[in-house]
């Protein structure tokens, strides 16, 4: 028996907008001026939301919060490519995606303020509650995609997770099932390169996370996660492929967590400042501004105006969040089961 | 009326409900072409097709998680976990998600699924194939735990479980799959969840059991004035029925095949101590397996409580 090669694989990396803000005309997705403007505004909104959320935590007005600083392009670009009927199974660091999809901002803050009622997505928005147990939301997306298939619905199911999630069993079980059943799914990994204090090289021995898709029989692509056009393009293509019966795609958005893991963490303990400084220069918002500036569509004044607009929106949301009455103790029992058990009824009376 | 074994009664319940409700889908390892390792789902793939009876890869957490996603989307999935010892791989999904989705999303998403898994000892199977760790699951608010004790109850309880709006863990006592035949009506009947059954009336001592222990208890109490309660649902369990019987008899023996420490018997004993201690004429006794891992075939008979231990407990408590 000769020693044969039974497979050759390559993993592609997609970038559209370089660090100088120059877009590759062949790869630039079809987006109107208005759409690009909205993307920019969503990214700024996510930035301002994040700054204010961290400040609110420092002031004791909300609880522990996981910052999204630096990941705005990965979140806004991917969410921008979805349609209203699609289903989203997030982890806990995609508030930029939530904002882009229209999740009420006050409710996002209310959740991080410790109010579980805020996890109830508004009707018509198929976005699952935040998932704190890493990677455990991935099989849920698989199940929803099986149900989409069974119901012959046109929806696509998207799940978000981080680089740490790719080490967990549920990631592999979910990826495998998605491949086996050729499901209408998009796996969006925000590879922000740090799972609390563990860097990517200690998380995996592979050169990319995208190549993991090869093992499950479908396409994986690495995307410049600080390039909103590349993220949008890759997600859009993956969503269209899924909707057309072409099966799942794994998208690795290579980005960087510029802030701490959460407000309870101090990344300075484990992360070299030079690395953070390097990534600060790759700020996804600055990159988009350079692109817009070259087209005569951006000035520093425009950023000031857009930031002020975002700040007004967030201020209103904070006010709204702080006007929500705290849940009553009896609400502890809400939704544990469709009907209270006799013992729960007894306990509720005793509160 | 047909005399059915429990494996047939469960099959009939699944088929009946799949016919009635197109949201019911089965998924799991070997449930399709093979009909399940115990043949519980035999014939269902042929009858309902591969979209409703899914042979999955070998991945318990993936199966459970996928079932949760299906349920949230609006289906009524019935994941089968091949043996109770394999549910441990799916623990996180059950505990962190199935039991919490309704409350976490404040009702926006629900999780009406029925996890079926063979459970319990006495079938000479390999390690992790004879577990009875039901108490672990009873500790989780938001999850119901049901254990039939024979064919009739199995069908009626399963139909109730399939129509329940919340996640149900349906534990099928492996030893009973083919041990007992009972008359099982062909059509529709339901046995309400959360209700115990007086399997045998008596006046001097209450014996509470469930699952495969019920059959042993009924044999062991021959000649005693014992009232035997078949608990059927462990979470939420029928506190009222237990208290009513204990108030009548004044004595309580609890029999389960799980290890003693923190077993479900402890919950029953504590509840009776809180609510009816002044009705007791003697100590509450538990007849259980010892606090050791479930052994392989050579020692299983020394592990599972048998008639001898049950009678010894009855004799002891009846002295008071």
XYZ file of C-alpha atoms in Angstrom:
671
model
C 0.000 0.000 0.000
C 1.477 3.336 -0.967
C 1.321 6.217 1.460
C -1.359 8.379 -0.065
C -2.566 11.829 0.684
C -6.308 11.617 1.389
C -6.999 15.277 1.824
C -5.597 18.746 1.469
C -7.099 21.677 3.206
C -6.617 25.378 3.192
C -8.096 28.033 5.413
C -8.724 31.462 4.017
C -8.392 34.806 5.686
C -10.566 37.688 4.600
C -9.733 41.355 4.953
C -11.395 44.192 3.045
C -10.301 47.352 4.806
C -6.628 47.751 5.620
C -5.332 49.678 8.606
C -5.027 52.827 6.549
C -8.740 52.574 5.810
C -8.302 51.540 2.160
C -10.875 49.064 0.914
C -10.144 46.364 -1.634
C -12.614 47.208 -4.420
C -12.975 43.562 -5.443
C -13.929 42.466 -1.941
C -15.869 45.509 -0.781
C -19.428 44.352 -0.013
C -22.419 46.023 -1.580
C -23.418 48.621 0.970
C -25.174 51.949 0.456
C -23.777 55.155 1.956
C -26.689 55.078 4.363
C -25.862 51.534 5.482
C -22.225 52.412 6.055
C -23.313 55.437 8.063
C -25.542 53.221 10.227
C -22.730 50.729 10.761
C -20.497 53.566 11.936
C -23.188 54.861 14.265
C -23.841 51.412 15.715
C -20.122 50.977 16.377
C -19.977 54.316 18.159
C -23.152 53.479 20.044
C -21.564 50.206 21.182
C -18.423 52.102 22.243
C -20.354 54.674 24.227
C -22.597 52.005 25.740
C -19.523 50.129 26.860
C -17.794 53.167 28.374
C -20.936 54.108 30.252
C -21.557 50.543 31.431
C -18.040 50.321 32.868
C -18.550 53.706 34.556
C -21.898 52.607 35.950
C -20.258 49.544 37.424
C -17.520 51.667 39.025
C -20.206 53.860 40.535
C -22.016 50.802 41.907
C -25.056 51.404 39.736
C -24.796 48.047 37.911
C -23.000 44.796 38.760
C -20.044 43.037 37.159
C -19.882 43.841 33.448
C -17.840 42.304 30.583
C -16.503 45.090 28.334
C -16.655 44.824 24.546
C -14.076 47.530 23.817
C -12.297 46.781 20.536
C -14.813 44.216 19.334
C -17.308 46.639 17.810
C -16.600 45.710 14.188
C -16.946 41.982 14.830
C -20.263 42.493 16.587
C -21.871 45.199 14.479
C -20.583 43.804 11.173
C -21.945 40.314 11.830
C -25.289 41.368 13.296
C -25.792 43.816 10.422
C -25.869 40.861 8.009
C -28.826 39.138 9.695
C -32.513 39.334 8.839
C -35.334 39.911 11.304
C -36.539 36.274 11.321
C -33.113 34.841 12.091
C -32.332 33.305 15.471
C -29.383 34.338 17.608
C -27.809 32.365 20.457
C -25.301 34.720 22.069
C -22.770 34.313 24.820
C -22.331 37.281 27.170
C -19.995 39.648 25.315
C -22.019 40.687 22.293
C -23.836 43.777 23.434
C -22.814 45.406 20.137
C -24.725 42.687 18.304
C -27.701 43.179 20.616
C -27.708 46.910 19.916
C -27.486 46.347 16.168
C -30.350 43.845 16.267
C -32.532 46.298 18.143
C -32.493 44.804 21.631
C -33.722 47.527 24.020
C -30.675 49.297 25.487
C -32.258 49.954 28.868
C -32.920 46.249 29.119
C -29.261 45.411 28.455
C -28.228 47.658 31.323
C -31.032 46.321 33.501
C -29.681 42.795 33.018
C -26.158 43.778 34.027
C -27.768 45.559 36.936
C -28.925 42.169 38.174
C -32.513 42.113 36.996
C -33.358 38.804 35.358
C -36.566 40.146 33.902
C -34.422 41.981 31.375
C -33.514 38.733 29.621
C -36.957 38.551 28.097
C -36.374 39.424 24.459
C -39.144 41.510 22.907
C -41.590 39.608 20.712
C -40.317 39.279 17.190
C -36.681 39.402 18.249
C -35.406 35.843 18.312
C -32.458 36.404 20.542
C -31.791 33.951 23.330
C -30.793 35.022 26.846
C -27.121 35.706 27.593
C -25.299 32.446 28.153
C -22.742 32.503 30.927
C -21.677 28.824 30.802
C -19.051 28.970 28.047
C -20.012 27.236 24.760
C -23.164 25.692 26.194
C -25.356 27.828 23.919
C -23.848 26.266 20.805
C -25.901 23.029 20.914
C -29.054 25.120 21.426
C -28.383 26.795 18.106
C -28.002 23.338 16.575
C -31.411 22.358 17.948
C -33.050 25.526 16.678
C -31.506 24.893 13.263
C -32.919 21.356 13.301
C -36.320 22.868 14.097
C -35.924 25.452 11.306
C -35.269 22.600 8.912
C -38.200 20.554 10.207
C -40.564 23.522 9.965
C -39.262 24.506 6.511
C -38.733 28.042 7.809
C -36.438 30.477 5.960
C -34.550 31.401 9.143
C -30.837 31.046 9.738
C -29.455 30.341 13.210
C -26.405 32.208 14.423
C -24.415 31.509 17.543
C -21.755 33.773 19.054
C -18.916 32.650 21.285
C -15.305 33.433 22.094
C -11.967 31.743 21.532
C -12.135 29.999 24.920
C -15.365 28.284 23.861
C -13.534 26.407 21.112
C -11.815 24.329 23.800
C -15.102 23.065 25.219
C -16.909 19.846 24.384
C -20.149 21.595 23.497
C -18.388 23.522 20.735
C -17.151 20.298 19.160
C -20.434 18.444 19.657
C -22.352 21.335 18.139
C -19.974 21.796 15.202
C -20.075 18.076 14.499
C -23.861 17.894 14.532
C -24.140 20.980 12.337
C -21.860 19.326 9.799
C -23.545 15.918 9.960
C -27.020 17.416 9.477
C -25.848 20.187 7.100
C -27.745 22.742 9.150
C -28.596 26.368 8.261
C -26.190 27.818 10.807
C -23.427 30.369 11.181
C -20.900 29.977 13.993
C -19.391 33.344 14.846
C -16.299 33.168 16.982
C -15.019 36.443 18.345
C -11.440 35.457 18.798
C -10.395 38.261 21.125
C -7.287 36.253 21.952
C -7.665 36.105 25.714
C -9.883 33.808 27.772
C -9.456 35.746 31.004
C -5.687 35.247 31.530
C -5.150 32.422 29.056
C -3.829 33.551 25.687
C -4.754 31.925 22.408
C -1.551 29.894 22.166
C -2.421 28.176 25.449
C -5.982 27.647 24.283
C -5.187 25.795 21.086
C -2.288 24.276 19.198
C -3.762 25.164 15.813
C -2.613 28.163 13.804
C -6.149 29.433 13.384
C -9.487 28.658 14.954
C -11.129 28.744 11.523
C -9.329 25.576 10.481
C -11.238 23.636 13.135
C -14.229 23.632 10.775
C -12.280 21.368 8.437
C -12.622 18.567 10.972
C -16.400 18.880 10.849
C -16.748 18.925 7.099
C -17.675 22.504 6.410
C -16.101 25.818 5.618
C -14.206 27.877 8.127
C -12.854 31.298 7.384
C -10.749 33.705 9.379
C -11.793 37.297 9.065
C -10.088 40.478 10.170
C -12.371 41.111 13.094
C -11.492 44.792 13.304
C -12.649 45.292 9.728
C -16.389 45.812 9.755
C -16.690 45.275 5.992
C -14.881 41.932 6.082
C -16.989 40.696 8.983
C -20.149 41.857 7.258
C -19.160 40.273 3.957
C -18.254 36.917 5.482
C -21.404 36.782 7.601
C -23.622 37.857 4.724
C -22.190 35.151 2.486
C -22.502 32.539 5.219
C -26.100 33.529 5.964
C -27.055 33.412 2.297
C -25.367 30.060 1.883
C -27.190 28.688 4.936
C -30.527 30.040 3.744
C -29.983 28.441 0.380
C -29.394 24.985 1.872
C -25.613 25.180 1.618
C -25.039 24.274 5.251
C -23.075 25.798 8.090
C -20.064 28.120 8.128
C -17.611 28.877 10.883
C -16.349 32.455 10.981
C -13.404 33.370 13.144
C -13.310 37.124 13.716
C -9.733 37.830 14.723
C -10.010 40.771 17.086
C -8.778 41.837 20.497
C -10.274 42.404 23.913
C -8.812 45.831 24.667
C -10.295 45.981 28.157
C -10.342 43.596 31.116
C -12.268 40.333 30.992
C -14.858 41.885 33.277
C -14.948 44.829 35.629
C -13.835 42.363 38.319
C -10.653 41.518 36.403
C -7.309 43.287 36.036
C -5.751 42.315 32.711
C -2.608 44.232 33.686
C -1.671 41.218 35.816
C -1.229 38.952 32.838
C -1.061 41.001 29.657
C 1.843 42.981 28.241
C 0.965 46.674 27.780
C 2.816 46.768 24.429
C 0.360 44.237 23.059
C -2.610 46.312 24.144
C -1.003 49.433 22.675
C -0.490 47.647 19.365
C -4.142 46.741 19.167
C -5.241 50.188 20.217
C -3.700 51.366 16.955
C -5.917 48.854 15.164
C -9.085 50.340 16.614
C -11.956 49.257 14.344
C -13.738 52.580 14.647
C -10.642 54.592 13.656
C -10.190 52.346 10.660
C -13.704 52.968 9.430
C -13.245 56.690 9.998
C -10.122 56.681 7.798
C -12.158 54.982 5.092
C -14.930 57.546 5.375
C -12.478 60.435 5.547
C -10.838 59.402 2.281
C -14.287 59.561 0.687
C -14.912 62.981 2.122
C -17.588 61.602 4.405
C -15.915 62.126 7.757
C -14.430 64.904 9.839
C -13.500 64.979 13.541
C -16.612 67.074 13.997
C -18.700 64.230 12.653
C -17.345 61.935 15.324
C -18.170 64.504 17.982
C -21.716 64.774 16.682
C -22.190 61.022 16.358
C -20.761 60.462 19.827
C -23.069 63.085 21.283
C -26.025 61.446 19.594
C -24.993 58.046 20.972
C -24.497 59.559 24.428
C -28.015 60.991 24.384
C -29.416 57.580 23.458
C -27.458 55.884 26.226
C -28.350 58.583 28.770
C -32.022 58.054 28.027
C -31.550 54.297 28.401
C -29.766 54.739 31.740
C -32.581 56.934 32.996
C -35.121 54.383 31.808
C -33.167 51.548 33.427
C -32.914 53.373 36.740
C -36.628 54.129 36.733
C -37.541 50.461 36.547
C -38.837 49.304 39.897
C -36.903 46.469 41.486
C -38.524 43.081 41.162
C -40.752 42.052 44.064
C -39.498 39.090 46.125
C -42.416 36.985 44.863
C -40.962 37.326 41.355
C -38.312 34.819 42.462
C -40.881 32.225 41.497
C -41.698 33.668 38.082
C -41.279 31.217 35.306
C -39.517 28.486 37.244
C -42.278 26.220 35.976
C -45.448 26.949 34.027
C -47.402 26.376 37.265
C -46.124 26.492 40.839
C -45.644 23.173 42.610
C -47.524 22.881 45.923
C -44.256 23.389 47.802
C -43.334 26.465 45.732
C -46.809 27.908 46.361
C -46.234 27.395 50.074
C -42.791 29.020 49.914
C -44.085 31.962 47.908
C -46.767 32.621 50.528
C -44.099 32.598 53.231
C -41.949 35.294 51.611
C -57.206 -5.020 26.501
C -53.682 -5.958 25.553
C -51.220 -7.277 28.114
C -48.118 -5.239 27.483
C -44.601 -5.082 28.797
C -43.307 -1.673 29.846
C -41.093 -1.360 26.777
C -44.175 -1.797 24.578
C -46.279 0.591 26.631
C -43.668 3.335 26.270
C -43.378 2.670 22.553
C -47.151 2.948 22.270
C -47.208 6.243 24.152
C -44.539 7.737 21.891
C -46.296 6.571 18.744
C -49.663 7.819 19.980
C -48.359 11.267 20.758
C -46.296 11.542 17.569
C -49.450 10.746 15.624
C -51.421 13.360 17.555
C -48.844 16.156 17.662
C -46.367 16.829 14.886
C -44.163 18.846 17.239
C -43.022 15.634 18.943
C -39.652 14.512 17.576
C -37.268 11.877 18.914
C -33.511 12.177 18.894
C -30.636 10.248 20.345
C -28.023 7.608 19.796
C -29.380 4.551 17.956
C -33.024 5.545 18.428
C -33.809 5.273 14.714
C -32.739 2.343 12.607
C -31.830 0.260 15.634
C -34.963 1.203 17.585
C -32.937 2.085 20.670
C -30.654 -0.207 22.622
C -33.665 -1.500 24.589
C -35.931 -1.364 21.482
C -38.156 1.242 23.067
C -38.363 3.254 19.838
C -38.645 0.249 17.540
C -40.659 0.872 14.389
C -40.975 4.608 14.911
C -38.411 5.568 12.264
C -40.279 3.491 9.679
C -43.571 5.010 10.720
C -42.633 8.666 11.178
C -39.542 9.143 9.042
C -36.033 10.375 9.661
C -37.087 13.983 10.233
C -38.940 12.953 13.386
C -36.729 10.133 14.597
C -33.162 11.376 14.455
C -30.164 9.137 14.828
C -27.599 11.542 16.234
C -23.834 11.378 16.576
C -22.525 10.108 19.909
C -22.739 13.291 21.980
C -24.961 13.465 25.053
C -24.396 17.128 25.757
C -25.008 17.926 22.104
C -28.203 15.865 22.081
C -29.502 17.535 25.221
C -28.487 21.002 24.063
C -30.016 20.467 20.638
C -33.240 19.300 22.272
C -33.274 22.525 24.300
C -32.902 24.587 21.126
C -35.661 22.603 19.424
C -37.947 23.095 22.401
C -37.234 26.812 22.491
C -38.077 26.974 18.800
C -41.475 25.371 19.437
C -41.036 21.640 19.022
C -41.520 18.971 21.708
C -38.287 17.004 21.485
C -37.786 13.700 23.250
C -34.050 13.146 23.641
C -33.103 9.641 24.647
C -29.935 9.273 26.683
C -28.947 5.669 26.281
C -28.250 5.009 29.989
C -28.646 7.179 33.049
C -24.885 7.097 33.622
C -24.468 8.925 30.317
C -26.677 11.797 31.428
C -23.691 13.043 33.412
C -22.138 14.282 30.152
C -25.321 16.235 29.579
C -25.585 17.479 33.142
C -24.679 21.052 32.369
C -27.286 21.315 29.658
C -30.009 19.986 31.947
C -29.029 21.962 35.002
C -27.837 25.218 33.476
C -30.321 25.451 30.628
C -33.297 23.083 30.367
C -34.355 23.848 33.918
C -33.747 27.589 33.639
C -34.721 28.764 30.178
C -38.280 29.617 31.161
C -37.259 31.585 34.207
C -34.187 33.192 32.659
C -36.143 34.421 29.664
C -39.191 35.195 31.810
C -41.338 32.950 29.672
C -40.180 34.221 26.267
C -38.615 30.804 25.641
C -39.739 27.558 27.223
C -38.350 24.067 27.289
C -41.076 21.450 26.906
C -38.903 18.401 26.417
C -38.958 14.893 27.839
C -35.589 13.321 28.479
C -36.030 9.564 28.438
C -33.348 7.429 29.994
C -33.205 3.844 31.196
C -32.204 3.766 34.839
C -31.529 1.441 37.737
C -29.719 -1.781 38.410
C -30.159 -5.490 38.052
C -29.527 -6.120 34.362
C -25.914 -7.325 34.420
C -24.699 -4.404 32.341
C -21.306 -2.635 32.290
C -20.283 0.253 34.521
C -22.460 3.400 34.372
C -25.325 1.386 32.837
C -27.202 0.778 36.109
C -27.190 4.157 37.853
C -30.009 5.536 39.969
C -28.914 9.025 40.880
C -32.398 10.526 40.640
C -31.863 12.725 43.692
C -29.261 14.774 41.804
C -31.957 15.834 39.389
C -34.584 16.444 42.086
C -32.343 19.176 43.511
C -32.897 21.282 40.380
C -35.857 23.653 40.454
C -37.509 23.806 37.053
C -37.017 20.160 36.186
C -39.626 17.463 36.815
C -38.565 13.918 37.558
C -40.891 11.011 36.847
C -40.355 7.282 37.471
C -42.979 4.777 36.324
C -43.271 1.475 38.163
C -44.890 -0.624 35.452
C -46.434 -0.655 31.963
C -49.771 1.005 32.737
C -48.224 3.866 34.670
C -45.437 4.242 32.112
C -47.797 4.996 29.260
C -50.097 7.316 31.198
C -47.233 9.217 32.784
C -45.330 9.540 29.520
C -48.366 11.024 27.765
C -48.643 13.541 30.619
C -44.932 14.285 30.444
C -45.095 14.866 26.679
C -47.899 17.383 27.206
C -46.227 19.097 30.125
C -45.039 22.619 29.317
C -41.774 22.121 31.228
C -38.775 19.808 30.983
C -39.334 16.337 32.387
C -36.739 13.691 33.130
C -38.476 10.376 32.530
C -36.573 7.549 34.187
C -37.407 4.117 32.858
C -36.481 1.332 35.301
C -34.459 -0.948 33.094
C -35.141 -4.044 35.174
C -38.883 -3.598 34.611
C -38.806 -3.127 30.805
C -39.722 -6.773 30.258
C -40.382 -8.072 33.778
C -44.047 -7.266 34.251
C -47.028 -7.458 31.915
C -50.088 -5.342 32.604
C -53.296 -4.436 30.855
C -52.621 -1.225 28.947
C -55.451 0.544 27.115
C -54.625 1.119 23.478
C -55.945 4.665 23.222
C -55.599 7.766 25.261
C -55.306 7.985 29.036
C -53.080 10.127 31.193
C -51.700 9.738 34.680
C -51.279 13.113 36.327
C -47.724 14.153 37.218
C -47.058 14.978 40.849
C -49.496 12.396 42.219
C -48.554 9.288 44.169
C -50.608 6.105 44.065
C -51.563 3.774 46.878
C -50.288 0.528 45.438
C -51.500 -1.461 48.431
C -53.629 -0.268 51.336
C -52.643 -0.990 54.925
C -52.782 0.422 58.431
C -49.641 -0.290 60.470
C -46.769 1.106 58.433
C -46.278 3.212 55.318
C -43.701 2.070 52.792
C -42.743 4.616 50.127
C -41.004 3.374 46.981
C -40.718 4.101 43.260
C -39.468 2.549 40.076
C -38.079 -0.915 40.216
C -38.137 -1.046 44.017
C -41.922 -1.055 44.023
C -42.027 -4.566 42.639
C -39.674 -5.764 45.394
C -41.537 -3.909 48.115
C -44.873 -5.413 47.082
C -43.362 -8.874 47.375
C -41.650 -8.098 50.677
C -44.727 -6.707 52.473
C -46.719 -9.886 52.001
C -48.043 -10.745 55.439
C -47.604 -7.228 56.892
C -50.314 -4.636 57.436
C -48.354 -2.236 55.247
C -49.557 0.592 53.032
C -47.369 0.924 49.966
C -47.122 4.265 48.203
C -45.823 4.329 44.640
C -44.409 7.848 44.367
C -44.328 7.970 40.509
C -43.236 11.623 40.392
C -40.207 12.487 42.500
C -40.088 16.157 41.618
C -42.443 17.587 42.609
C -43.388 14.709 44.906
C -46.809 14.185 46.381
C -46.214 15.482 49.880
C -49.917 15.302 50.702
C -50.187 11.603 49.932
C -47.122 10.750 52.002
C -48.298 12.788 54.985
C -51.837 11.405 54.820
C -50.559 7.843 54.897
C -48.030 8.497 57.657
C -50.665 10.234 59.786
C -52.765 7.096 59.414
C -50.105 4.450 60.056
C -47.676 6.339 62.310
C -44.692 4.556 60.828
C -42.579 5.135 57.718
C -40.094 3.059 55.754
C -38.593 4.471 52.556
C -37.024 2.123 50.028
C -34.796 3.221 47.168
C -32.039 1.659 45.155
C -29.813 4.733 45.159
C -27.076 5.212 47.749
C -28.311 6.322 51.156
C -26.555 9.645 51.740
C -28.485 12.550 50.262
C -30.735 10.126 48.415
C -34.318 11.105 47.740
C -35.367 9.196 50.845
C -33.706 11.902 52.910
C -36.010 14.489 51.381
C -39.096 12.452 52.207
C -37.888 11.773 55.747
C -37.119 15.443 56.340
C -40.517 16.500 55.035
C -42.307 14.021 57.303
C -40.172 15.147 60.244
C -41.169 18.753 59.574
C -44.841 18.165 58.968
C -45.931 15.065 60.844
C -43.369 14.202 63.508
C -45.967 14.056 66.231
C -47.851 11.379 64.302
C -44.837 9.094 64.268
C -44.679 6.123 66.612
C -41.174 5.092 65.643
C -38.121 6.293 63.743
C -38.262 6.829 59.988
C -36.204 4.081 58.387
C -34.512 4.070 55.019
C -33.708 0.875 53.127
C -31.231 1.821 50.427
C -28.115 0.808 48.611
C -24.861 1.492 50.449
C -22.793 4.606 49.679
C -20.663 2.931 47.027
C -20.598 3.092 43.239
C -23.049 0.734 41.563
C -21.111 -2.543 41.240
C -20.921 -4.902 38.290
C -22.975 -8.099 38.049
C -21.185 -10.204 40.664
C -22.095 -7.905 43.517
C -25.233 -6.192 42.274
C -27.523 -8.424 44.357
C -25.680 -7.333 47.484
C -26.019 -3.708 46.462
C -29.719 -3.472 45.584
C -32.093 -3.598 48.558
C -33.935 -6.902 48.597
C -36.943 -8.359 50.418
C -34.776 -9.378 53.370
C -33.658 -5.846 54.174
C -37.130 -4.465 53.551
C -38.684 -6.985 55.969
C -35.998 -6.294 58.562
C -36.897 -2.598 58.456
C -40.602 -3.371 58.761
C -39.954 -5.648 61.744
C -37.843 -3.007 63.398
C -40.276 -0.137 63.033
C -43.264 -2.267 63.986
C -41.704 -2.913 67.386
C -42.554 0.643 68.435
